[in-house]
PDB file of C-alpha atoms in Angstrom:
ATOM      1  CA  UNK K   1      73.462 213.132 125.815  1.00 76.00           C
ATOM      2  CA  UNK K   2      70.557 213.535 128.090  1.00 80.00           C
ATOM      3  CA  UNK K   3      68.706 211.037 130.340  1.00 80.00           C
ATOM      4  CA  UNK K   4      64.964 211.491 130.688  1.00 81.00           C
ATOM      5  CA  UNK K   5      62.357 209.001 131.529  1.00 78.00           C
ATOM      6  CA  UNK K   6      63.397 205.250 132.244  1.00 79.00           C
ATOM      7  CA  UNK K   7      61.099 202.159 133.204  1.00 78.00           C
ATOM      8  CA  UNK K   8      61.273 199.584 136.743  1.00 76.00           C
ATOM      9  CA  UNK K   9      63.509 201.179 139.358  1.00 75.00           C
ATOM     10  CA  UNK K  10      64.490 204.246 136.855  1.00 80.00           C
ATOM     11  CA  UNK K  11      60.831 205.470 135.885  1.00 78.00           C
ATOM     12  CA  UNK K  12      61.286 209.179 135.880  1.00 82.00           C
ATOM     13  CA  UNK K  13      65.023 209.250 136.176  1.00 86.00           C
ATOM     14  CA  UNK K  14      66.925 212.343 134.103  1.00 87.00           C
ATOM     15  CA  UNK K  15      70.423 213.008 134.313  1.00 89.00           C
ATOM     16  CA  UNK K  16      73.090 213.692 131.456  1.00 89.00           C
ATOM     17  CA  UNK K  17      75.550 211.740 129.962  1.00 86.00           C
ATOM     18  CA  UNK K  18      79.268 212.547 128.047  1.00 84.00           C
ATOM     19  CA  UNK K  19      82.441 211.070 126.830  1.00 78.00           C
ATOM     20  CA  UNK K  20      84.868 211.217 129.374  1.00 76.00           C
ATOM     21  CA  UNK K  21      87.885 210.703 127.027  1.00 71.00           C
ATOM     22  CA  UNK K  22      89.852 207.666 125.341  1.00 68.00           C
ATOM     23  CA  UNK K  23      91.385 205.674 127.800  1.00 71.00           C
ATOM     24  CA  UNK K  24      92.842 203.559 124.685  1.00 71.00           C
ATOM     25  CA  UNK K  25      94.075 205.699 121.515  1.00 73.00           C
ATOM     26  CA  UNK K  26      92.949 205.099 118.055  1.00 73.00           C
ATOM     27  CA  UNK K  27      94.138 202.966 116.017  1.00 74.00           C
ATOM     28  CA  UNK K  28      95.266 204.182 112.185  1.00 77.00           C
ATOM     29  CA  UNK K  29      94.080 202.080 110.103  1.00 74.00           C
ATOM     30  CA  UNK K  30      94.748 201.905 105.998  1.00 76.00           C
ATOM     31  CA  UNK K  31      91.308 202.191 104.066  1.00 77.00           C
ATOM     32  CA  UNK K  32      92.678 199.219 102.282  1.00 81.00           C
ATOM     33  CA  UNK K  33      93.478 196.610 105.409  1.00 79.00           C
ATOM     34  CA  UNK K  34      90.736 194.098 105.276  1.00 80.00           C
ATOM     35  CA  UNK K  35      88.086 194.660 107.186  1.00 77.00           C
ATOM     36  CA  UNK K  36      88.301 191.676 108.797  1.00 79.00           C
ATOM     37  CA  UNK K  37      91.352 192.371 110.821  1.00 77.00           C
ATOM     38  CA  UNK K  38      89.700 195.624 112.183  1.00 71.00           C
ATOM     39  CA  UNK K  39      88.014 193.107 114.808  1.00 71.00           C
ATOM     40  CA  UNK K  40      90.731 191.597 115.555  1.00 77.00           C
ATOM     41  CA  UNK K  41      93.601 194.684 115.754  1.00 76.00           C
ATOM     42  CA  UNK K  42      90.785 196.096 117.428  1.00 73.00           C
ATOM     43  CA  UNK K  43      90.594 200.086 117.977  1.00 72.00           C
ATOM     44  CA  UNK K  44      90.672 202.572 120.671  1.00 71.00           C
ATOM     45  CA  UNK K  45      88.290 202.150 123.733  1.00 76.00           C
ATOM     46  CA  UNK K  46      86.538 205.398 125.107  1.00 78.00           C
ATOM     47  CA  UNK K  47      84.987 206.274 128.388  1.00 80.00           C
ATOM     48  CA  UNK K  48      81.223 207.453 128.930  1.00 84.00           C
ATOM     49  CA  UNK K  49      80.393 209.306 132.030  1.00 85.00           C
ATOM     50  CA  UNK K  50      76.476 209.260 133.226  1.00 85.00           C
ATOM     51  CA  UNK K  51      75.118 211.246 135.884  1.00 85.00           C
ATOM     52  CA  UNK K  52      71.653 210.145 136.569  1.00 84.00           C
ATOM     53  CA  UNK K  53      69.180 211.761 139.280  1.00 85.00           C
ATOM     54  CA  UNK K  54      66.199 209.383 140.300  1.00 84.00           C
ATOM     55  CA  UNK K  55      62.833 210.839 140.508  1.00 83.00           C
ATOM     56  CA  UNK K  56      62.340 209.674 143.852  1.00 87.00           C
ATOM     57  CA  UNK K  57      65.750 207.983 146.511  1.00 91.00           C
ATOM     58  CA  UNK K  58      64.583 205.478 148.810  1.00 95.00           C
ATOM     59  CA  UNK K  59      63.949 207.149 152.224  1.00 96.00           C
ATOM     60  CA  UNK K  60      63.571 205.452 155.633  1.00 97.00           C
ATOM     61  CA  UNK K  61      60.326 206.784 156.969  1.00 96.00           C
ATOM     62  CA  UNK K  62      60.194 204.758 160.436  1.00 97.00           C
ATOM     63  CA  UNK K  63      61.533 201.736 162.125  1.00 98.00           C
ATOM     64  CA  UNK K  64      59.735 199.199 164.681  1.00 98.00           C
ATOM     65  CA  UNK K  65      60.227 196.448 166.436  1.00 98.00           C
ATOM     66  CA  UNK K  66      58.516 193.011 165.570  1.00 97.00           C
ATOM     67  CA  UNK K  67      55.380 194.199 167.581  1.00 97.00           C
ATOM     68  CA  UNK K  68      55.146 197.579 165.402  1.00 97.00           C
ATOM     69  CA  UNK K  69      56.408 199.389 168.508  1.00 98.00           C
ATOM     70  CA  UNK K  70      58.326 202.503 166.976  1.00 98.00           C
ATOM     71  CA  UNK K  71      62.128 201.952 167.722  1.00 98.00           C
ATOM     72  CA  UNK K  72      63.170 205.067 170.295  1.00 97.00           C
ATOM     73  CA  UNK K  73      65.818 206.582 172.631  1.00 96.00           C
ATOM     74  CA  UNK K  74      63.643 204.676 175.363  1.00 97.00           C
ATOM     75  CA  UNK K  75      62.849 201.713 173.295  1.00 97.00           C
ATOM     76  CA  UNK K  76      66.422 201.107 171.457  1.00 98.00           C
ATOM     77  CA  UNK K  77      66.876 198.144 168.970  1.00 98.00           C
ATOM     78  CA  UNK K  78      69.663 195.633 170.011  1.00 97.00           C
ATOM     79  CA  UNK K  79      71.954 193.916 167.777  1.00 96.00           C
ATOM     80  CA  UNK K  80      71.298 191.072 166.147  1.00 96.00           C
ATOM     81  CA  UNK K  81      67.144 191.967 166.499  1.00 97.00           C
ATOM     82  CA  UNK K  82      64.855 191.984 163.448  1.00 98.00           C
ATOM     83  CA  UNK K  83      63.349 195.343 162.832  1.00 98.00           C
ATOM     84  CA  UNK K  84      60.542 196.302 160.538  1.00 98.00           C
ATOM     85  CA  UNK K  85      60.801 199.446 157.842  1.00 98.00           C
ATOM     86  CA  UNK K  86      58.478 201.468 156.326  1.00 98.00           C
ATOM     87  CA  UNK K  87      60.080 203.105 153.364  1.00 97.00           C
ATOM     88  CA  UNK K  88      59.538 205.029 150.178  1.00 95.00           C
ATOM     89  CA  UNK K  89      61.229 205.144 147.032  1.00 92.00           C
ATOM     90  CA  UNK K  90      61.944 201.679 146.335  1.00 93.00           C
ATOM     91  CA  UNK K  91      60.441 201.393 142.902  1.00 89.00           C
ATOM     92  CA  UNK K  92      58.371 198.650 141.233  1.00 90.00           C
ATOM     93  CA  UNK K  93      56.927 194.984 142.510  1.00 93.00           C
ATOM     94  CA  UNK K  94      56.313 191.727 141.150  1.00 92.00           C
ATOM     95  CA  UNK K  95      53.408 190.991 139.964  1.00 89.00           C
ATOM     96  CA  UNK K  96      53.324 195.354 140.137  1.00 88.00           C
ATOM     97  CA  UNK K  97      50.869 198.125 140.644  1.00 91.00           C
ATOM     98  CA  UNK K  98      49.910 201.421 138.733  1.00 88.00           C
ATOM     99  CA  UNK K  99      51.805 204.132 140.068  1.00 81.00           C
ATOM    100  CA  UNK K 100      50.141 205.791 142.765  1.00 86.00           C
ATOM    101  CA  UNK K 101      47.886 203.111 143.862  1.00 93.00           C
ATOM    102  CA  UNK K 102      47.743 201.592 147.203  1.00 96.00           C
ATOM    103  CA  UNK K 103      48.921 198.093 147.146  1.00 96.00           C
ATOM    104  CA  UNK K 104      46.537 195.393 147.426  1.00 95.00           C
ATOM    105  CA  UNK K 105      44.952 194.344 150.900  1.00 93.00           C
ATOM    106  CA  UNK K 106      45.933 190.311 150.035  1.00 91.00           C
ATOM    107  CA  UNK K 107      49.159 189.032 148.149  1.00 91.00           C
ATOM    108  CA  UNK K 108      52.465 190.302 148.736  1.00 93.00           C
ATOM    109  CA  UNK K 109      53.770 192.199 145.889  1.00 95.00           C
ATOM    110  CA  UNK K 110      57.805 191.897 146.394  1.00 96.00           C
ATOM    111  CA  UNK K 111      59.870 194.785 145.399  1.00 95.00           C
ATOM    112  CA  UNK K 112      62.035 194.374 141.690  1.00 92.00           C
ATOM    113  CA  UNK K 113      64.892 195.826 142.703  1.00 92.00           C
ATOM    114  CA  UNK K 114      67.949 195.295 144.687  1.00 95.00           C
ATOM    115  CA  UNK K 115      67.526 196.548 148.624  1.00 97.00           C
ATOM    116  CA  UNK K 116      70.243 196.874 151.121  1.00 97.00           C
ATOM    117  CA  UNK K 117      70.313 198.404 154.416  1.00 98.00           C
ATOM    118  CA  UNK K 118      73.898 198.984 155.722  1.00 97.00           C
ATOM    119  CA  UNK K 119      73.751 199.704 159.557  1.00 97.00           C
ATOM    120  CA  UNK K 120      77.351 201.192 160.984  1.00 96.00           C
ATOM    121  CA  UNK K 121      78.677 200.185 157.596  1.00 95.00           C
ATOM    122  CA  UNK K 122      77.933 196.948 157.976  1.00 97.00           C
ATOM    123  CA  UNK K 123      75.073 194.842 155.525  1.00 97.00           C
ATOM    124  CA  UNK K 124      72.258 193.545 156.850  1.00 97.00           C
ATOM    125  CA  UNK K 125      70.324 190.667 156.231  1.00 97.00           C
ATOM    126  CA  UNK K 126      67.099 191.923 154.584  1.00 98.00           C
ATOM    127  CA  UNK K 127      64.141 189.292 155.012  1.00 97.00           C
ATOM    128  CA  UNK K 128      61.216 190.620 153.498  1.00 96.00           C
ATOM    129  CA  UNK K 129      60.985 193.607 150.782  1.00 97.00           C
ATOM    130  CA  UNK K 130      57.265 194.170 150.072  1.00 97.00           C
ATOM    131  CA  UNK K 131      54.469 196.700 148.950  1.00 97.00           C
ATOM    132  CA  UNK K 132      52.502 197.738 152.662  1.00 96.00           C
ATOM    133  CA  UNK K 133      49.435 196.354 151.407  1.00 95.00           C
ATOM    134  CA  UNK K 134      46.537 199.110 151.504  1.00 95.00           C
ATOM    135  CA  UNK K 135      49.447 201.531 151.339  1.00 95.00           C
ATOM    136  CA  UNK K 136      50.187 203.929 148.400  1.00 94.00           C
ATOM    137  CA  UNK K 137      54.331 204.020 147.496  1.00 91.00           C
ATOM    138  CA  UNK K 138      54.756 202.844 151.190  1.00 96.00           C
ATOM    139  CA  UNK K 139      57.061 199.530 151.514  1.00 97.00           C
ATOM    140  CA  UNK K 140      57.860 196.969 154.686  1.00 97.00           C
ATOM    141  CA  UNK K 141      61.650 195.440 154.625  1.00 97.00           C
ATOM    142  CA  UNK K 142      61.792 192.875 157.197  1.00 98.00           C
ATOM    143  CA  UNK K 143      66.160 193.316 158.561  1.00 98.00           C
ATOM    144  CA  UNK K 144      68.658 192.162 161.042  1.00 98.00           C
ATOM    145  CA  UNK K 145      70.522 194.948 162.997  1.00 97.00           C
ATOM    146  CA  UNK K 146      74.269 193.098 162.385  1.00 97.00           C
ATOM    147  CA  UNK K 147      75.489 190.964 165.203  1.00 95.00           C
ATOM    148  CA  UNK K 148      78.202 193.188 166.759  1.00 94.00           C
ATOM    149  CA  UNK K 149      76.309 196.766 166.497  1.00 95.00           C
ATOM    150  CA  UNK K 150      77.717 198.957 169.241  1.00 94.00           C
ATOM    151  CA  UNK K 151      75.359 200.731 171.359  1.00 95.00           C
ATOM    152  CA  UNK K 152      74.231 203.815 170.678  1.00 95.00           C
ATOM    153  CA  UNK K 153      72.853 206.116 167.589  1.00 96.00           C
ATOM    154  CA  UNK K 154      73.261 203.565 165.131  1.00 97.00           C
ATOM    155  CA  UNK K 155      73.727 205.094 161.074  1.00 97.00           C
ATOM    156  CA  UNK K 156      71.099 203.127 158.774  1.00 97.00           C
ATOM    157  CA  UNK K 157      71.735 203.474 155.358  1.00 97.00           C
ATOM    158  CA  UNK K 158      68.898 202.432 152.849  1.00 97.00           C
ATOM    159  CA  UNK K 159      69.148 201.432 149.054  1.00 96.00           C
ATOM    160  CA  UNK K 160      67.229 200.257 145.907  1.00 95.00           C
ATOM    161  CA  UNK K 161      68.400 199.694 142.484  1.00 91.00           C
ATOM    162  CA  UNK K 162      72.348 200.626 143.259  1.00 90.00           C
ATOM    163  CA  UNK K 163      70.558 204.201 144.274  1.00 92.00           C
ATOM    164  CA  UNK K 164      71.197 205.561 147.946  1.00 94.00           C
ATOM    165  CA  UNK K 165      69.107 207.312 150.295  1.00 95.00           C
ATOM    166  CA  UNK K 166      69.578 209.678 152.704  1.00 96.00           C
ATOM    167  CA  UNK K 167      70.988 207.957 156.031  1.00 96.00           C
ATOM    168  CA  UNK K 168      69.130 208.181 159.083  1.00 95.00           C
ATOM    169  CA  UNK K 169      70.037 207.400 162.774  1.00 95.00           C
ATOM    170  CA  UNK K 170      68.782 204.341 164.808  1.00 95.00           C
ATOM    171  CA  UNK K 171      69.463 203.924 168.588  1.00 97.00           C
ATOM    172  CA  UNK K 172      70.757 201.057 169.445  1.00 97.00           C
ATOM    173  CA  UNK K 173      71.329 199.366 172.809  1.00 94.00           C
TER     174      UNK K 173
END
């Protein structure tokens, strides 16, 4: 089987997909046995394996404090602190552009799909998810570094749709 195209979060996905065996046998079963007892004897149960490859992963392009200073070595985040992403990759909004234009200067247009950000392996409270009005495939999540981050490079882990992203560092102080 082959994946190709997909709509929402999976527009442009591919990937390929296969039976991955009977985890149940087969059940023999007489031509003459009514077929009504075929739903309820049941039959075997098989396994499908899909391996799907997005057309874009969400990607962590910067971080910034609440003031849109850029979060740095010198300028760390601290835990607990609401920081502001721009990231790429996250898919579709409500009400929704075209693909490829920027999204509009007034009303937020909130992403479709599932986002997390997992800092040090722990979830984080994700406040805002949103097109960057003006901005072409360019999105602002509002999160909370988790209460209980330990200092230092921090690992921030982005995803959208159930899809991850490459993980980035973040200091944290």
């Amino acid at each position: 089987m082959t994946i190709t195209g997909g709509t929402g979060a999976y527009l442009g996905i591919r990937g390929q997909g296969g039976q991955g065996g009977n985890t149940i046998a087969p059940r023999n079963a007489s031509m003459r046995e009514d077929p009504a007892y075929r739903r309820i004897l049941g039959g075997g149960k098989r396994r499908y394996l899909f391996q799907i490859i997005p057309l874009e992963s969400p990607q962590i392009a910067g971080v910034f404090h609440s003031d849109f200073t850029a979060v740095t070595a010198s300028s760390p985040a601290r835990a607990g602190e609401t920081l502001i992403a721009q990231a790429t990759g996250l898919g579709p909004t409500l009400p929704g552009v075209d693909p490829g234009q920027p999204f509009p200067p007034t009303g937020l247009q909130e992403v479709n799909s599932p986002v997390d950000v997992i800092v040090n392996g722990k979830s984080s409270t994700v406040l805002n998810k949103v097109g960057w009005p003006g901005r072409a495939n360019a999105y602002r999540l509002d999160f909370q570094v988790p209460d209980g981050t330990a200092a230092g490079a921090a690992t921030i882990q982005l995803s959208a749709a159930w899809i991850d992203g490459p993980s980035a560092s973040l200091p944290v102080r």
